[in-house]
Amino acid sequence: MADLQDEADVATAGIGAPDRPITRKRGPKNAPDPDIPDASTARKPARRRSRKPDPAPPPVEPEAEPEHFDSDVLARARAALRAHPVADGYNTLAQILVNTPWHDVELGESSLDTDIPRLRHGGVGAQLWSLMVPADCPDPVSATLERIDRLRTLVEACPEGLRLALAVGDLADARNHGRIASLFGPVAVHALGDSLGTLRAYHALGVRAVALTSTVSWTRAGLTRFGEEVVRELNRLGMVIDLSGAAPETIRQTLGAAKAPLVFTRSAARALTDHPLNVSDELLAALPENGGVCLVSLAPDQVARPGRAACVQDVADHIEHLRDVVGTGHIGLSGAYGLPPGSPRTLGLEDASCYPVLIAELIERGWEEAEIGALTWENLARVIRDVDFAARAAQPRRGPSTATIEDLDPR
């Protein structure tokens, strides 16, 4: 398996070797690079109407870029994303794949906000595909297995665009071969069925993240003894623990109990927007010691400010607020795409092709390339690497847990 340091054509020095998160450093804007082609030459993905596919669908002209940015800034943003692609923390496309043929995702479809052309145009190099099911789902295990099956079918049907990733080395391997690394998860905690055996079965199917939402008895108001055992088993397996939507006390206890970095896969700053998935500054302040990362959601209801529709500037405000709280080494990006047609969108960030617009906004605010690289790729890749290493260290000392909820949380 390729190692991240084997990449010759991509800047990944901060990912392949153990390192400390970079320190925030502000400075003047970089001058435009004359060797970077003008952004007007870039083409957006071809979009197709919903119909039976042609052998070669005719391309359409790309949409105009936002007038807020000049071509030099957008060119610099695209150059930054070529060097540091986005590792996106949350996409719910699996929910609508039942009615979406794989060729629509591979070739591009106007009714979707996520397809391979859009992901490529947006500079996405890795994607966490959400397997979350509603809390009131009558059979969450079967529903989750159905979504895993849809995603595996999609990845297998699109070998030129997607590649399954099970560990950090697979991120490098996909990137070296021009593919989008696909990580399965998070799975909803209520889809475990209170069973560590079910958790291991998900891991065997390729799932690499679990969300500790407040939808079961052992996470509702902190971790019970069984909840602590689940955290230990997640660390032993090498699965990322997602705290978005977790109860405050569960977040505190998990930060204390976990032996590997944690992630908020789709959270923004509650200090700016009061939303259940957003996180308070007080809880975020404990994240750097754990080495974890908060992936800033682009969802409009999580970043909107009072009195106006959510826009790209609001997302940038949340990113900069979180940087001030936890530092540049502990933030990332979460598009929260994969939504049905007609869903609310953040202005300027309507689909997965729009990441250059957000990066251009940050460049105009004075962000340097090293900061952008940490935000887009390096921080989440580091978490996945450290979770892998923690699992390798734990497995010789700890076998699969046979504990049950009846044993640990007797009623």
Coordinates of C-alpha atoms in Angstrom, one line a residue:
M1 CA 0.0 0.0 0.0
A2 CA 1.3 3.4 -0.9
D3 CA 2.6 5.6 1.8
L4 CA 1.7 9.3 1.8
Q5 CA 5.4 10.2 1.5
D6 CA 5.6 8.3 -1.8
E7 CA 3.6 11.0 -3.6
A8 CA 5.9 12.8 -5.9
D9 CA 3.6 15.2 -7.5
V10 CA 1.5 16.4 -4.6
A11 CA 2.4 18.4 -1.6
T12 CA 1.7 16.1 1.4
A13 CA 4.7 16.5 3.7
G14 CA 2.5 17.4 6.6
I15 CA 0.4 14.2 6.3
G16 CA 2.9 11.4 6.0
A17 CA 5.0 11.8 9.1
P18 CA 3.9 12.4 12.7
D19 CA 3.7 16.1 13.4
R20 CA 2.2 18.8 15.5
P21 CA -0.7 20.8 14.1
I22 CA 0.6 24.0 12.5
T23 CA 0.4 27.2 14.4
R24 CA -1.8 30.0 13.0
K25 CA 0.3 32.5 11.1
R26 CA -1.2 35.5 9.4
G27 CA 0.5 37.6 6.8
P28 CA 0.0 39.6 3.6
K29 CA -1.8 38.0 0.7
N30 CA 0.4 36.1 -1.7
A31 CA 0.9 37.7 -5.1
P32 CA -0.9 35.8 -8.0
D33 CA 1.3 33.2 -9.6
P34 CA 1.8 33.9 -13.3
D35 CA 2.2 30.2 -14.0
I36 CA -1.4 29.4 -12.9
P37 CA -3.9 29.4 -15.8
D38 CA -6.7 31.9 -15.7
A39 CA -9.8 30.6 -13.9
S40 CA -11.9 31.3 -16.9
T41 CA -10.3 28.4 -18.7
A42 CA -11.5 25.9 -16.0
R43 CA -14.6 24.0 -16.9
K44 CA -17.3 22.9 -14.5
P45 CA -18.7 19.4 -14.7
A46 CA -21.0 18.6 -17.5
R47 CA -24.6 18.5 -16.3
R48 CA -27.2 16.2 -17.8
R49 CA -31.0 16.2 -17.7
S50 CA -32.7 13.2 -16.0
R51 CA -33.2 10.8 -18.9
K52 CA -31.7 7.6 -20.4
P53 CA -28.0 8.2 -20.8
D54 CA -26.4 8.8 -24.2
P55 CA -23.0 7.3 -25.1
A56 CA -21.5 10.8 -25.0
P57 CA -23.7 13.5 -23.5
P58 CA -22.9 16.9 -24.8
P59 CA -21.1 19.2 -22.3
V60 CA -22.7 22.5 -21.3
E61 CA -20.9 25.7 -20.7
P62 CA -19.7 26.3 -17.1
E63 CA -21.7 28.6 -14.9
A64 CA -20.2 32.1 -14.3
E65 CA -18.1 32.3 -11.2
P66 CA -19.2 34.7 -8.4
E67 CA -18.4 38.3 -9.3
H68 CA -17.1 38.8 -5.7
F69 CA -13.8 37.3 -6.7
D70 CA -11.4 38.2 -9.5
S71 CA -9.9 35.5 -11.7
D72 CA -6.5 35.7 -10.0
V73 CA -8.0 34.8 -6.6
L74 CA -10.1 31.9 -8.0
A75 CA -7.0 30.7 -9.9
R76 CA -5.0 30.7 -6.6
A77 CA -7.9 28.9 -4.9
R78 CA -7.9 26.2 -7.5
A79 CA -4.1 25.9 -7.4
A80 CA -4.3 25.4 -3.6
L81 CA -6.9 22.7 -4.0
R82 CA -4.8 20.9 -6.5
A83 CA -2.0 20.8 -3.9
H84 CA -4.3 20.2 -1.0
P85 CA -7.6 18.6 -2.0
V86 CA -10.6 18.6 0.3
A87 CA -11.2 15.7 2.6
D88 CA -14.9 16.2 3.1
G89 CA -16.4 15.0 6.3
Y90 CA -20.0 14.3 5.6
N91 CA -22.2 13.5 2.5
T92 CA -25.6 11.9 2.6
L93 CA -25.8 10.7 -1.0
A94 CA -26.4 7.1 0.1
Q95 CA -29.9 8.2 1.2
I96 CA -31.0 8.9 -2.4
L97 CA -28.9 6.3 -4.3
V98 CA -31.9 4.0 -4.3
N99 CA -33.5 6.2 -7.0
T100 CA -30.2 7.3 -8.6
P101 CA -28.5 5.1 -11.2
W102 CA -24.7 4.9 -10.8
H103 CA -24.1 6.3 -14.2
D104 CA -25.8 9.6 -13.1
V105 CA -23.2 9.9 -10.3
E106 CA -20.3 9.0 -12.7
L107 CA -21.3 11.3 -15.6
G108 CA -23.1 14.1 -13.8
E109 CA -26.7 14.8 -13.2
S110 CA -28.4 18.1 -12.9
S111 CA -30.8 17.0 -10.1
L112 CA -27.9 16.0 -7.8
D113 CA -25.6 18.3 -5.8
T114 CA -22.9 15.5 -5.6
D115 CA -21.5 13.5 -8.5
I116 CA -18.0 12.7 -9.6
P117 CA -17.6 15.6 -12.0
R118 CA -18.7 18.0 -9.3
L119 CA -16.4 16.4 -6.7
R120 CA -13.5 16.7 -9.2
H121 CA -14.3 20.3 -10.1
G122 CA -14.6 21.2 -6.4
G123 CA -11.2 19.7 -5.6
V124 CA -12.5 16.9 -3.4
G125 CA -9.9 14.2 -2.9
A126 CA -11.6 12.2 -0.1
Q127 CA -15.2 11.8 1.1
L128 CA -16.8 10.4 4.2
W129 CA -20.1 8.9 3.0
S130 CA -22.7 9.1 5.8
L131 CA -24.7 6.0 6.7
M132 CA -26.9 7.8 9.2
V133 CA -30.5 6.7 9.5
P134 CA -33.3 8.5 11.4
A135 CA -33.7 8.0 15.1
D136 CA -37.3 6.7 14.5
C137 CA -36.2 4.2 11.9
P138 CA -38.1 1.0 12.7
D139 CA -35.2 -1.3 11.6
P140 CA -32.0 0.8 11.7
V141 CA -29.6 -2.1 11.2
S142 CA -31.2 -3.3 8.0
A143 CA -31.5 0.3 6.7
T144 CA -27.8 0.9 7.4
L145 CA -26.8 -2.4 5.7
E146 CA -28.9 -1.3 2.7
R147 CA -27.0 2.0 2.5
I148 CA -23.6 0.2 2.8
D149 CA -24.7 -2.0 -0.1
R150 CA -25.6 1.0 -2.3
L151 CA -22.3 2.7 -1.6
R152 CA -20.2 -0.4 -2.3
T153 CA -22.1 -0.9 -5.6
L154 CA -21.4 2.8 -6.5
V155 CA -17.7 2.6 -5.7
E156 CA -17.4 -0.7 -7.6
A157 CA -19.3 0.7 -10.6
C158 CA -17.1 3.9 -10.8
P159 CA -13.5 2.6 -10.5
E160 CA -12.1 5.5 -12.6
G161 CA -13.6 8.0 -10.1
L162 CA -13.9 6.4 -6.7
R163 CA -11.7 4.1 -4.5
L164 CA -12.7 2.4 -1.2
A165 CA -10.5 3.6 1.6
L166 CA -10.1 1.6 4.8
A167 CA -7.0 3.3 6.3
V168 CA -4.8 6.4 5.8
G169 CA -2.6 4.6 3.3
D170 CA -5.6 4.1 1.1
L171 CA -6.1 7.9 1.0
A172 CA -2.6 8.3 -0.5
D173 CA -3.2 5.4 -2.9
A174 CA -6.4 6.9 -4.2
R175 CA -4.8 10.3 -4.5
N176 CA -1.8 9.0 -6.4
H177 CA -4.1 7.3 -8.9
G178 CA -6.4 10.3 -9.4
R179 CA -9.3 8.7 -7.6
I180 CA -11.6 10.1 -4.8
A181 CA -10.9 8.1 -1.6
S182 CA -14.3 6.9 -0.2
L183 CA -14.6 6.2 3.5
F184 CA -17.9 4.7 4.8
G185 CA -19.4 6.4 7.9
P186 CA -20.5 7.6 10.2
V187 CA -23.0 5.0 11.2
A188 CA -25.7 6.1 13.7
V189 CA -25.2 4.7 17.2
H190 CA -28.7 3.3 17.4
A191 CA -27.9 1.2 14.3
L192 CA -25.5 -0.9 16.4
G193 CA -28.4 -2.5 18.1
D194 CA -26.6 -2.3 21.5
S195 CA -24.3 -5.0 20.2
L196 CA -20.5 -5.0 19.9
G197 CA -20.8 -7.9 17.4
T198 CA -22.8 -5.7 15.1
L199 CA -20.2 -3.0 15.4
R200 CA -17.5 -5.5 14.3
A201 CA -19.7 -6.6 11.5
Y202 CA -19.9 -3.0 10.2
H203 CA -16.1 -2.7 10.5
A204 CA -15.7 -5.9 8.4
L205 CA -18.0 -4.3 5.7
G206 CA -15.7 -1.2 5.5
V207 CA -17.4 1.2 7.9
R208 CA -14.8 3.5 9.6
A209 CA -16.8 6.0 11.7
V210 CA -19.6 5.8 14.3
A211 CA -21.6 8.8 15.6
L212 CA -22.3 8.9 19.3
T213 CA -25.6 10.7 19.0
S214 CA -28.1 10.9 21.9
T215 CA -30.4 8.2 20.5
V216 CA -29.6 5.3 22.8
S217 CA -29.6 4.9 26.6
W218 CA -25.9 4.6 26.9
T219 CA -25.1 8.0 25.2
R220 CA -28.1 10.1 26.2
A221 CA -26.6 11.8 29.3
G222 CA -23.0 10.8 29.3
L223 CA -21.4 7.4 28.8
T224 CA -22.6 4.4 30.8
R225 CA -20.3 1.5 31.4
F226 CA -21.5 -0.1 28.2
G227 CA -20.9 3.3 26.4
E228 CA -17.3 3.3 27.7
E229 CA -16.8 -0.2 26.4
V230 CA -18.1 0.8 23.0
V231 CA -15.5 3.7 22.9
R232 CA -12.7 1.2 23.8
E233 CA -13.9 -1.2 21.1
L234 CA -14.0 1.6 18.5
N235 CA -10.4 2.6 19.4
R236 CA -9.3 -1.1 19.2
L237 CA -10.9 -1.5 15.7
G238 CA -9.5 1.8 14.4
M239 CA -12.9 3.5 13.8
V240 CA -13.3 7.3 14.0
I241 CA -15.6 8.5 16.8
D242 CA -18.0 11.2 15.6
L243 CA -19.3 13.6 18.3
S244 CA -21.6 15.8 16.2
G245 CA -25.1 15.6 17.8
A246 CA -23.7 14.1 21.0
A247 CA -24.9 15.3 24.4
P248 CA -22.5 17.7 26.1
E249 CA -21.7 15.3 28.9
T250 CA -21.1 12.5 26.4
I251 CA -18.7 14.8 24.6
R252 CA -16.8 15.5 27.8
Q253 CA -16.6 11.9 28.9
T254 CA -15.6 10.7 25.4
L255 CA -12.8 13.2 25.2
G256 CA -11.5 11.8 28.6
A257 CA -11.9 8.2 27.7
A258 CA -10.8 8.0 24.1
K259 CA -7.2 6.8 23.2
A260 CA -7.4 8.3 19.7
P261 CA -8.4 11.7 18.2
L262 CA -12.1 12.5 17.9
V263 CA -14.0 14.3 15.1
F264 CA -17.1 16.4 14.9
T265 CA -18.1 15.5 11.3
R266 CA -20.7 18.2 10.7
S267 CA -20.6 21.0 13.3
A268 CA -20.1 24.8 13.3
A269 CA -19.7 27.3 16.1
R270 CA -22.7 27.6 18.4
A271 CA -21.4 31.0 19.5
L272 CA -22.3 32.3 16.0
T273 CA -25.4 30.1 15.2
D274 CA -27.4 28.3 17.8
H275 CA -28.1 24.9 16.2
P276 CA -28.2 21.5 17.9
L277 CA -25.4 20.1 15.8
N278 CA -23.1 23.1 16.5
V279 CA -20.6 23.0 19.4
S280 CA -20.0 25.5 22.2
D281 CA -16.6 27.2 22.6
E282 CA -16.2 25.6 26.0
L283 CA -16.5 22.0 24.6
L284 CA -14.3 22.9 21.6
A285 CA -11.5 24.2 23.9
A286 CA -10.9 20.6 25.0
L287 CA -10.4 19.3 21.5
P288 CA -6.7 20.3 20.9
E289 CA -5.5 18.2 23.8
N290 CA -7.2 15.1 22.3
G291 CA -5.8 16.0 18.8
G292 CA -9.2 15.9 17.2
V293 CA -10.8 18.0 14.5
C294 CA -14.1 19.9 14.1
L295 CA -15.2 19.7 10.5
V296 CA -17.2 22.9 9.8
S297 CA -20.6 22.2 8.2
L298 CA -21.6 24.2 5.1
A299 CA -25.3 23.5 5.8
P300 CA -27.3 26.8 5.7
D301 CA -29.2 26.2 9.0
Q302 CA -25.9 25.7 10.8
V303 CA -24.1 28.8 9.6
A304 CA -26.9 31.4 8.9
R305 CA -26.8 34.6 10.8
P306 CA -30.0 36.4 12.0
G307 CA -31.8 38.4 9.3
R308 CA -30.3 37.0 6.2
A309 CA -29.8 33.9 4.1
A310 CA -26.7 31.9 4.7
C311 CA -23.8 32.7 2.3
V312 CA -20.2 31.8 1.8
Q313 CA -19.1 34.6 4.0
D314 CA -21.0 33.1 6.9
V315 CA -19.2 29.8 6.5
A316 CA -15.8 31.7 6.5
D317 CA -16.9 33.5 9.7
H318 CA -17.5 30.1 11.4
I319 CA -14.2 28.8 10.2
E320 CA -12.3 31.8 11.5
H321 CA -14.1 31.7 14.8
L322 CA -13.2 28.0 15.3
R323 CA -9.6 28.8 14.3
D324 CA -9.5 31.4 17.1
V325 CA -10.8 28.8 19.6
V326 CA -8.9 25.6 18.7
G327 CA -6.2 26.7 16.3
T328 CA -5.6 26.0 12.6
G329 CA -4.6 22.3 13.3
H330 CA -8.0 21.3 14.5
I331 CA -10.5 22.4 11.9
G332 CA -11.7 20.9 8.6
L333 CA -14.6 21.0 6.1
S334 CA -17.9 19.2 5.9
G335 CA -20.0 20.0 2.9
A336 CA -23.2 18.3 4.2
Y337 CA -24.1 17.7 0.5
G338 CA -26.0 14.7 -0.9
L339 CA -29.3 16.4 -0.4
P340 CA -32.6 15.9 -2.4
P341 CA -33.5 18.5 -5.0
G342 CA -35.1 21.6 -3.5
S343 CA -33.2 21.4 -0.2
P344 CA -32.0 24.7 1.2
R345 CA -28.5 25.7 0.1
T346 CA -25.8 28.1 1.3
L347 CA -25.5 30.9 -1.3
G348 CA -22.3 30.4 -3.3
L349 CA -21.9 26.8 -2.0
E350 CA -24.8 25.2 -3.7
D351 CA -23.1 21.9 -4.6
A352 CA -19.9 19.9 -4.2
S353 CA -18.2 21.8 -7.1
C354 CA -18.1 25.1 -5.1
Y355 CA -15.2 24.6 -2.7
P356 CA -13.0 26.9 -4.8
V357 CA -15.4 29.8 -3.9
L358 CA -14.9 29.1 -0.2
I359 CA -11.1 28.9 -0.5
A360 CA -11.1 32.1 -2.5
E361 CA -13.0 33.8 0.3
L362 CA -10.3 32.6 2.8
I363 CA -7.5 33.8 0.5
E364 CA -9.0 37.2 0.4
R365 CA -9.1 37.2 4.2
G366 CA -5.3 36.5 4.3
W367 CA -5.1 32.8 4.7
E368 CA -1.8 31.3 3.6
E369 CA -1.4 28.1 1.7
A370 CA -0.2 26.1 4.8
E371 CA -3.3 27.1 6.6
I372 CA -5.5 26.1 3.7
G373 CA -3.7 22.8 3.4
A374 CA -4.3 22.0 7.0
L375 CA -8.0 22.9 6.7
T376 CA -8.8 21.0 3.5
W377 CA -6.7 17.8 3.9
E378 CA -4.0 17.5 6.4
N379 CA -6.0 17.7 9.7
L380 CA -8.6 15.0 8.9
A381 CA -5.9 12.8 7.3
R382 CA -3.8 13.1 10.5
V383 CA -6.8 12.0 12.6
I384 CA -7.4 9.0 10.4
R385 CA -3.7 8.1 10.6
D386 CA -3.6 8.5 14.4
V387 CA -6.7 6.4 14.8
D388 CA -5.0 3.7 12.7
F389 CA -1.9 3.9 14.8
A390 CA -3.8 3.7 18.1
A391 CA -5.7 0.6 16.9
R392 CA -2.4 -1.1 16.0
A393 CA -1.0 -0.4 19.4
A394 CA -4.2 -1.6 21.2
Q395 CA -4.8 -4.8 19.3
P396 CA -1.9 -6.9 20.7
R397 CA -3.1 -6.0 24.2
R398 CA -6.8 -6.2 23.8
G399 CA -9.0 -8.8 22.0
P400 CA -12.5 -8.3 20.8
S401 CA -14.8 -7.4 23.7
T402 CA -17.5 -9.9 24.5
A403 CA -19.3 -7.6 26.9
T404 CA -23.0 -7.0 26.6
I405 CA -25.3 -4.2 27.6
E406 CA -27.0 -6.5 30.0
D407 CA -23.7 -7.3 31.7
L408 CA -22.5 -3.7 32.1
D409 CA -25.8 -1.7 32.4
P410 CA -28.1 -4.0 34.4
R411 CA -31.6 -2.5 34.8

